[in-house]
Every structure is written in structure tokens, then in C-alpha cells.
Coordinates of C-alpha atoms in Angstrom, one line a residue:
M591 CA -41.0 -24.6 -213.0
R592 CA -42.4 -24.3 -216.5
S593 CA -39.9 -22.6 -218.8
V594 CA -40.1 -21.4 -222.3
S595 CA -36.7 -21.7 -223.9
T596 CA -35.2 -21.7 -227.4
E597 CA -32.1 -23.7 -226.2
P598 CA -31.9 -27.4 -225.8
H599 CA -31.3 -28.6 -222.2
S600 CA -31.4 -31.7 -220.0
R601 CA -34.4 -31.0 -217.8
T602 CA -36.5 -33.9 -219.0
R603 CA -35.3 -37.1 -217.3
T604 CA -38.3 -39.4 -217.7
L605 CA -37.1 -40.8 -221.1
L606 CA -33.6 -41.4 -219.7
G607 CA -34.8 -43.1 -216.5
A608 CA -33.3 -46.4 -217.4
L609 CA -29.8 -45.0 -217.7
S610 CA -27.3 -45.4 -214.9
C611 CA -26.7 -42.7 -212.2
A612 CA -23.1 -42.4 -213.4
L613 CA -24.2 -41.6 -216.9
A614 CA -26.8 -39.1 -215.7
L615 CA -24.2 -37.3 -213.7
T616 CA -21.8 -37.3 -216.7
C617 CA -24.5 -35.8 -218.9
S618 CA -25.4 -33.2 -216.3
A619 CA -21.8 -32.1 -216.0
H620 CA -21.4 -31.9 -219.8
A621 CA -24.6 -29.8 -220.2
N622 CA -23.5 -27.3 -217.6
A623 CA -19.8 -27.0 -218.6
Q624 CA -18.7 -23.4 -219.1
V625 CA -22.2 -22.0 -218.7
M626 CA -23.6 -19.8 -215.9
R627 CA -27.3 -19.4 -215.4
A628 CA -28.8 -16.7 -213.2
H629 CA -32.3 -17.6 -212.2
Y630 CA -34.3 -14.5 -211.0
L631 CA -36.9 -16.5 -209.1
D632 CA -40.5 -15.6 -209.1
V633 CA -41.1 -15.2 -205.4
G634 CA -43.6 -12.4 -205.5
Q635 CA -42.9 -9.0 -203.9
A636 CA -39.5 -10.1 -202.8
D637 CA -36.0 -11.0 -203.9
C638 CA -34.2 -14.3 -204.4
T639 CA -31.7 -15.0 -207.2
L640 CA -30.1 -18.4 -207.7
I641 CA -26.9 -18.3 -209.7
E642 CA -25.9 -21.7 -211.1
F643 CA -22.2 -22.4 -212.1
P644 CA -20.7 -25.5 -213.6
C645 CA -19.6 -26.7 -210.2
G646 CA -21.7 -24.9 -207.6
V647 CA -24.6 -22.5 -206.8
I648 CA -25.1 -19.3 -204.8
L649 CA -28.2 -17.4 -203.6
I650 CA -28.4 -13.6 -203.5
D651 CA -31.1 -12.8 -201.0
A652 CA -33.7 -15.3 -199.7
G653 CA -37.0 -13.5 -199.9
A654 CA -40.6 -14.7 -200.2
E655 CA -44.0 -13.1 -200.0
A656 CA -45.8 -13.4 -196.7
G657 CA -46.8 -17.0 -196.1
Q658 CA -44.9 -18.2 -199.2
E659 CA -41.6 -19.3 -197.7
Q660 CA -42.2 -22.9 -198.8
H661 CA -42.6 -21.7 -202.4
T662 CA -39.1 -20.3 -202.4
V663 CA -37.8 -23.5 -200.8
D664 CA -39.6 -25.5 -203.5
L665 CA -38.0 -23.5 -206.3
V666 CA -34.6 -24.2 -204.9
S667 CA -35.4 -27.9 -204.3
E668 CA -36.6 -28.2 -207.9
F669 CA -33.3 -26.8 -209.1
F670 CA -31.4 -29.4 -207.1
D671 CA -33.6 -32.1 -208.5
R672 CA -32.1 -31.2 -211.9
R673 CA -28.5 -30.5 -210.6
T674 CA -28.0 -33.7 -208.7
D675 CA -24.3 -33.4 -209.0
L676 CA -24.3 -30.5 -206.5
G677 CA -25.4 -32.5 -203.5
R678 CA -28.2 -30.2 -202.6
T679 CA -25.6 -27.8 -201.1
I680 CA -25.7 -24.0 -201.5
D681 CA -22.1 -22.7 -201.6
A682 CA -23.0 -19.2 -200.3
V683 CA -26.0 -17.1 -199.4
Y684 CA -25.6 -13.3 -199.6
I685 CA -28.3 -11.2 -197.9
T686 CA -28.0 -7.7 -199.3
H687 CA -29.8 -6.2 -196.2
A688 CA -32.1 -7.4 -193.4
H689 CA -35.5 -6.5 -194.7
I690 CA -38.2 -9.1 -194.7
D691 CA -38.7 -9.3 -198.5
H692 CA -35.0 -10.3 -198.7
T693 CA -34.8 -12.7 -195.7
R694 CA -38.3 -14.2 -195.2
A695 CA -37.2 -17.7 -196.5
L696 CA -33.7 -17.8 -195.0
R697 CA -34.5 -19.9 -192.0
E698 CA -36.4 -22.5 -194.0
L699 CA -33.6 -22.7 -196.6
A700 CA -30.9 -23.0 -194.0
S701 CA -32.9 -25.8 -192.3
Q702 CA -33.2 -27.8 -195.5
F703 CA -30.0 -27.2 -197.4
P704 CA -26.4 -27.1 -196.2
I705 CA -24.9 -23.6 -196.7
G706 CA -21.2 -23.2 -197.1
A707 CA -21.0 -19.5 -196.3
Y708 CA -23.4 -16.7 -195.1
I709 CA -22.4 -13.2 -196.1
D710 CA -24.3 -10.0 -195.1
N711 CA -23.6 -6.4 -194.1
G712 CA -23.5 -7.0 -190.4
R713 CA -26.6 -5.0 -189.7
R714 CA -29.3 -7.4 -188.4
G715 CA -31.3 -5.1 -186.1
S716 CA -34.2 -4.7 -188.5
R717 CA -37.6 -5.6 -186.8
T718 CA -39.1 -6.5 -190.2
G719 CA -36.4 -8.8 -191.5
G720 CA -33.5 -9.3 -189.0
G721 CA -35.0 -12.3 -187.3
D722 CA -33.9 -15.0 -189.7
P723 CA -30.3 -13.6 -190.0
R724 CA -30.0 -13.4 -186.3
W725 CA -31.3 -17.0 -185.9
L726 CA -28.8 -18.2 -188.5
V727 CA -25.9 -16.3 -186.9
E728 CA -26.9 -17.9 -183.5
Q729 CA -26.8 -21.3 -185.1
I730 CA -23.4 -20.7 -186.5
D731 CA -22.1 -19.3 -183.1
Q732 CA -23.5 -22.3 -181.3
G733 CA -21.9 -24.8 -183.7
T734 CA -25.3 -26.2 -184.7
I735 CA -24.4 -25.7 -188.3
S736 CA -21.0 -25.4 -190.0
T737 CA -21.7 -22.4 -192.2
V738 CA -18.9 -19.8 -192.3
L739 CA -20.0 -16.3 -191.4
R740 CA -18.7 -13.2 -193.1
S741 CA -20.0 -9.6 -192.5
I742 CA -18.9 -6.9 -194.8
A743 CA -18.4 -3.3 -193.6
D744 CA -17.8 -0.7 -196.3
D745 CA -14.6 0.4 -194.5
E746 CA -13.0 -2.9 -195.7
I747 CA -13.7 -1.9 -199.3
V748 CA -12.6 1.7 -199.2
D749 CA -9.4 0.7 -197.4
L750 CA -8.3 -1.4 -200.4
D751 CA -5.5 0.0 -202.6
H752 CA -7.7 -0.5 -205.7
R753 CA -11.3 0.0 -206.7
N754 CA -12.2 -3.5 -207.9
G755 CA -14.2 -4.5 -204.9
L756 CA -13.6 -6.9 -202.0
T757 CA -13.2 -10.7 -202.4
D758 CA -11.7 -13.7 -200.5
D759 CA -12.3 -17.4 -200.3
T760 CA -15.5 -16.9 -198.3
I761 CA -17.0 -14.2 -200.5
D762 CA -16.0 -16.2 -203.6
P763 CA -16.1 -20.0 -202.9
I764 CA -16.7 -21.0 -206.5
L765 CA -13.7 -22.5 -208.3
C766 CA -14.5 -25.0 -211.1
D767 CA -12.1 -27.3 -213.0
D768 CA -12.5 -25.4 -216.3
C769 CA -13.4 -21.9 -215.2
D770 CA -13.1 -19.6 -212.2
P771 CA -16.1 -17.3 -211.7
Q772 CA -15.4 -14.1 -209.7
I773 CA -17.7 -12.8 -206.9
R774 CA -16.9 -9.3 -205.4
I775 CA -18.6 -7.0 -202.9
L776 CA -18.5 -3.4 -204.1
A777 CA -20.3 -1.8 -201.1
G778 CA -21.1 -2.9 -197.6
G779 CA -22.7 -1.6 -194.4
Y780 CA -21.6 1.9 -193.4
S781 CA -20.3 2.7 -189.9
V782 CA -20.2 6.5 -190.5
D783 CA -22.6 8.7 -192.3
P784 CA -21.0 9.6 -195.7
G785 CA -23.0 12.8 -195.7
W786 CA -26.5 11.5 -196.5
G787 CA -28.1 12.9 -193.3
P788 CA -29.7 11.0 -190.4
G789 CA -32.8 9.9 -192.2
E790 CA -31.0 8.4 -195.1
F791 CA -28.3 6.9 -192.9
S792 CA -30.8 5.1 -190.7
N793 CA -32.5 3.7 -193.8
E794 CA -31.3 0.0 -194.1
N795 CA -31.8 0.1 -197.9
N796 CA -28.8 2.3 -198.2
H797 CA -26.6 -0.2 -196.5
S798 CA -27.3 -2.9 -199.0
L799 CA -24.4 -5.1 -200.2
V800 CA -23.6 -4.4 -203.8
I801 CA -22.4 -7.6 -205.5
R802 CA -20.7 -8.1 -208.8
V803 CA -20.5 -11.6 -210.4
D804 CA -18.2 -12.2 -213.3
F805 CA -18.2 -15.4 -215.5
G806 CA -15.4 -15.0 -217.9
A807 CA -16.3 -11.9 -219.9
A808 CA -20.0 -11.9 -218.7
S809 CA -20.9 -9.8 -215.7
L810 CA -23.9 -9.3 -213.4
L811 CA -24.7 -6.5 -210.8
F812 CA -26.9 -6.6 -207.8
T813 CA -27.5 -3.4 -205.8
G814 CA -30.2 -4.7 -203.3
D815 CA -32.5 -1.8 -202.4
L816 CA -29.9 0.9 -202.6
E817 CA -31.5 4.3 -202.9
E818 CA -30.4 7.6 -204.5
H819 CA -28.0 8.9 -201.9
A820 CA -26.2 5.6 -201.6
I821 CA -26.2 5.1 -205.4
D822 CA -24.5 8.5 -205.8
T823 CA -21.9 7.5 -203.2
L824 CA -21.3 4.2 -205.1
V825 CA -21.1 5.8 -208.5
H826 CA -18.7 8.5 -207.3
Y827 CA -16.4 6.0 -205.6
Y828 CA -16.1 3.9 -208.8
E829 CA -15.8 6.9 -211.1
D830 CA -13.1 6.6 -213.8
V831 CA -12.9 2.8 -213.4
D832 CA -15.0 0.2 -215.1
T833 CA -16.1 -1.7 -212.0
L834 CA -19.7 -0.8 -212.5
D835 CA -19.7 -1.5 -216.2
V836 CA -21.8 -4.7 -216.3
D837 CA -23.9 -6.7 -218.7
I838 CA -26.9 -7.8 -216.6
Y839 CA -28.5 -5.5 -214.0
Q840 CA -30.9 -6.6 -211.4
V841 CA -33.1 -3.5 -211.2
G842 CA -32.6 -1.8 -207.8
H843 CA -35.2 -1.7 -205.1
H844 CA -37.8 -3.8 -207.2
G845 CA -38.0 -1.0 -209.8
S846 CA -38.8 1.7 -207.2
H847 CA -38.6 5.4 -208.3
N848 CA -35.4 5.8 -206.2
G849 CA -33.6 2.5 -206.9
T850 CA -32.0 3.4 -210.3
T851 CA -30.4 6.7 -211.4
P852 CA -29.2 8.1 -214.7
S853 CA -25.6 8.2 -213.4
L854 CA -25.8 4.5 -212.5
M855 CA -27.2 3.6 -216.0
D856 CA -24.4 5.6 -217.6
A857 CA -21.8 3.6 -215.5
M858 CA -23.4 0.2 -216.4
T859 CA -24.6 0.3 -220.0
P860 CA -26.3 -3.1 -219.5
H861 CA -27.2 -5.7 -222.1
A862 CA -30.4 -6.5 -220.2
A863 CA -32.2 -5.7 -216.9
I864 CA -34.3 -7.9 -214.7
C865 CA -36.7 -6.6 -212.0
S866 CA -37.8 -8.8 -209.0
M867 CA -41.3 -7.9 -207.8
G868 CA -44.9 -9.2 -207.6
K869 CA -47.7 -8.9 -210.0
W870 CA -49.1 -5.4 -210.3
L871 CA -52.4 -6.2 -208.5
S872 CA -50.8 -8.1 -205.6
G873 CA -52.2 -6.5 -202.5
R874 CA -55.2 -4.8 -204.2
R875 CA -58.4 -5.0 -202.1
P876 CA -61.8 -5.1 -203.8
D877 CA -62.5 -1.5 -202.9
G878 CA -59.3 -0.3 -204.5
S879 CA -57.3 0.2 -201.3
A880 CA -54.0 -1.6 -200.7
Q881 CA -52.7 -4.1 -198.2
P882 CA -49.4 -2.8 -196.9
F883 CA -46.0 -4.0 -198.1
T884 CA -47.3 -5.2 -201.4
T885 CA -46.6 -4.5 -205.1
Y886 CA -49.8 -2.6 -205.5
A887 CA -49.2 -0.5 -202.4
Y888 CA -45.6 0.4 -203.4
G889 CA -46.3 0.9 -207.1
H890 CA -43.6 -1.4 -208.4
P891 CA -42.1 -1.0 -210.9
R892 CA -42.3 2.7 -211.7
L893 CA -42.9 3.6 -215.3
S894 CA -40.2 6.3 -215.2
I895 CA -37.6 3.6 -214.3
I896 CA -38.8 1.3 -217.1
R897 CA -38.5 4.1 -219.6
M898 CA -35.0 4.9 -218.3
L899 CA -34.0 1.3 -218.8
E900 CA -35.4 1.2 -222.3
E901 CA -33.6 4.4 -223.2
T902 CA -30.2 2.8 -222.3
I903 CA -30.7 -0.8 -223.3
E904 CA -30.3 -1.2 -227.1
G905 CA -31.3 -4.8 -227.6
R906 CA -35.0 -5.9 -227.9
R907 CA -37.0 -8.7 -226.3
S908 CA -37.8 -11.6 -228.7
R909 CA -41.4 -10.2 -228.6
P910 CA -42.8 -7.1 -226.9
I911 CA -44.9 -7.5 -223.8
E912 CA -47.9 -5.5 -222.6
I913 CA -47.5 -4.7 -218.9
L914 CA -48.9 -2.4 -216.2
A915 CA -46.4 0.0 -214.6
A916 CA -46.9 2.5 -211.9
N917 CA -46.9 6.3 -211.9
R918 CA -47.3 6.2 -208.1
P919 CA -48.6 3.8 -205.5
R920 CA -51.9 2.2 -206.5
K921 CA -51.8 4.0 -209.9
F922 CA -50.8 1.9 -212.9
E923 CA -51.1 2.3 -216.6
E924 CA -50.5 0.1 -219.7
Y925 CA -47.2 0.2 -221.3
T926 CA -45.4 -1.9 -224.0
V927 CA -41.9 -3.1 -223.2
R928 CA -39.8 -3.7 -226.3
R929 CA -36.3 -3.6 -225.0
R930 CA -34.5 -6.3 -223.0
V931 CA -36.3 -5.4 -219.7
Y932 CA -37.8 -8.3 -217.9
A933 CA -39.6 -8.7 -214.6
T934 CA -40.7 -11.6 -212.5
G935 CA -44.1 -9.9 -212.0
W936 CA -44.7 -10.1 -215.8
D937 CA -42.6 -13.0 -217.0
G938 CA -42.4 -15.4 -214.0
T939 CA -38.9 -16.7 -213.2
V940 CA -36.4 -15.1 -215.6
T941 CA -33.2 -17.1 -216.5
V942 CA -30.1 -15.5 -218.0
R943 CA -27.8 -18.0 -219.6
A944 CA -24.2 -16.7 -220.1
T945 CA -21.1 -18.2 -221.6
L946 CA -17.5 -17.3 -220.8
D947 CA -17.2 -15.4 -224.1
R948 CA -20.2 -13.1 -223.2
R949 CA -23.0 -14.7 -225.1
F950 CA -26.4 -14.4 -223.5
R951 CA -29.8 -16.0 -223.8
V952 CA -32.8 -14.9 -221.7
T953 CA -35.7 -17.3 -221.1
V954 CA -38.9 -16.7 -219.1
E955 CA -41.7 -18.7 -217.7
S956 CA -44.9 -18.9 -219.9
T957 CA -46.6 -16.0 -218.0
R958 CA -48.4 -13.8 -220.4
R959 CA -51.2 -11.2 -220.1

């Protein structure tokens, strides 16, 4: 991955090739001590975030555009080429919900990298994305792989005597010598309609796992493809506590018009927001029509959402960027983003570096228009 960064790092190994393996591992460990990096991978109209800790790594979602599964695998492999101390092992994979843009590369990843734990919402019936999760669960049940399975129902969360989210050693397998990141599930799959109505309850987006990751004082939030009804339920449940007050927000539902709400923004007050989606013209045919299930067909991200984010986020990007955002499907217009709002479709892979004392640095690939 080509990365533009203002911080020194140890990605270039060619000049150090003559050093011993032991020294290389010592340098790698030192460079990553007490630092977390969240890599929002550029996998097109899909979701896959790799979160790197000093002693381990997790994936939130395992998406890829159609036919691009190997690209997602390659990005993860390139990461392990740098972090040789991690033994090419993923400590946990979290699938927010079983739609294809969140699961398409799961089987390939599980076939190439050992996975310590697999966590999902237990709802794997989706025809468009349940195949890989079902395959993985079958492998676990048959003993073919030793991955630990954990499915999260929302009942487990609301039955708690607090409103800090659900965690255990499977949900949160990361414990480093000099820091202890915290991983919590704030919402899971619903067994009973909370009052949304049949159409909203049958919508798998609304059953997305909501995941909070804390690294010291720094915090990240992932809401999957949660839509307005489920977001309202989430915000209401965590009302009057600070569980949703986070620093880094992965923009819900790829920047869709119904994936972020004013009440959620008020609860979060984020330092920065990152949207995972494809380039604006992905799926556009020469005659102006759209291939289905593409960025162009969906109209991601919506201009209304970008403006909402910019109204809340105070900090600015290092330099503004000219982008194309959608008013509706297949209808985009030019817009200048000045605040700390990033997107894989404009910026390529976006990496957020965080320290335990809540200092952040955002770097992006050299993708400019």
C-alpha cells in the first residue's frame, strides 16, 4: 500500500535487510509500543477495517467488491509482511451483519490466516452474504479449524446491570504487556421486534453489531449498516451515559442517507469520521445507467450526511479535498470537504494512529482527484 504520512515509521526494510531477524523483531515491537492503528482498508463498495495493536490484530468485517476478494486478502497479507511479530494470525474477526459487502472475503481470509475468534450476530440466513459465515461456522463445528465461535444476541446486552456494553475473553482477546485495549459489543442481533415494524425488523442492516474499541483514552465506534430505527433504539438505550461518546466514527452504512442521525452525532461528538465505500463512478455504465449493488447505484456517500458530519466535527483536514457526493442514487455533485471527514472512495486506505493519551494522526493513500 502506498501511504502518505507525516510520521516516521518502519515500513521500509530493504536498507535493513542485513540485520538479524531478532533485531528486526525488536525494532518492530518498539515502533508499535503503545500505539494503535486503525486501517480502514480501500476495498471498494464494501467494509473491512484492520485494527492493529502492539501485540495483536483484529478485523471488523471482511468485505470486498465483486471479484476482488484477493485484493482484500492481499491488503491483509501486506500488513503481516510488516508486522512479522504477529505470526500472520488474526486474533478476532467481527462480522457486523451477513451482507455480501461485509462478508465476501471471509472464506479466503479464513483459508489463509489463522483466526482466533469469530464473532457475529448469529443471523446467517442472508442469501446475499450468509454463505461465507455459514461455511466458517461449519468448519468450526467440524473441528476443521480451531477458531472460537461467539454469536451476540441483543438480549445479552440489555440483561446486563450496566450500560457499558458486553465483553468477555472471546469478544476482547487483546491483552498486551504494556496496555490493555478494550473491545465491547454495544448492540447485537434482535430476537424480538423492539417496535420498528415488520419491514424494519426483517432488514438485516438493523441487526448489525455495534462495536466500540478503546485504546487508553482513545475510542472508536463501528455501527455496521444500522439504519434510522435501530439507531434510535441504540441512542435511547445509551441515553444519559457516555458509552456512545467516541473519538473516531466509521460512518454508518457507507454514508447512506439513513446510516447517521443527528441524535447519534450529538451522542458521539467525534474527532474524525471515516466512510468506507467505492469511488463515485463505480458501477456507472457508459449510457449513465448503473450496475446494481455499486457506489453509483446507491449514491454513497450522501451529501446531506457529509454536511452533517462537517457541522459537528471541529477539526480540519490537513488540506481540503474536492469530492463528488450524492444527492440521490446516480446523482452526484462537487463538494469541498474541509473538516476531518475521510473516505476510502476519495482517499484510498485511511489509517488512524492513536496513542493511549488520545493523540491522533490520520494518514491516507496518495489518491487525489
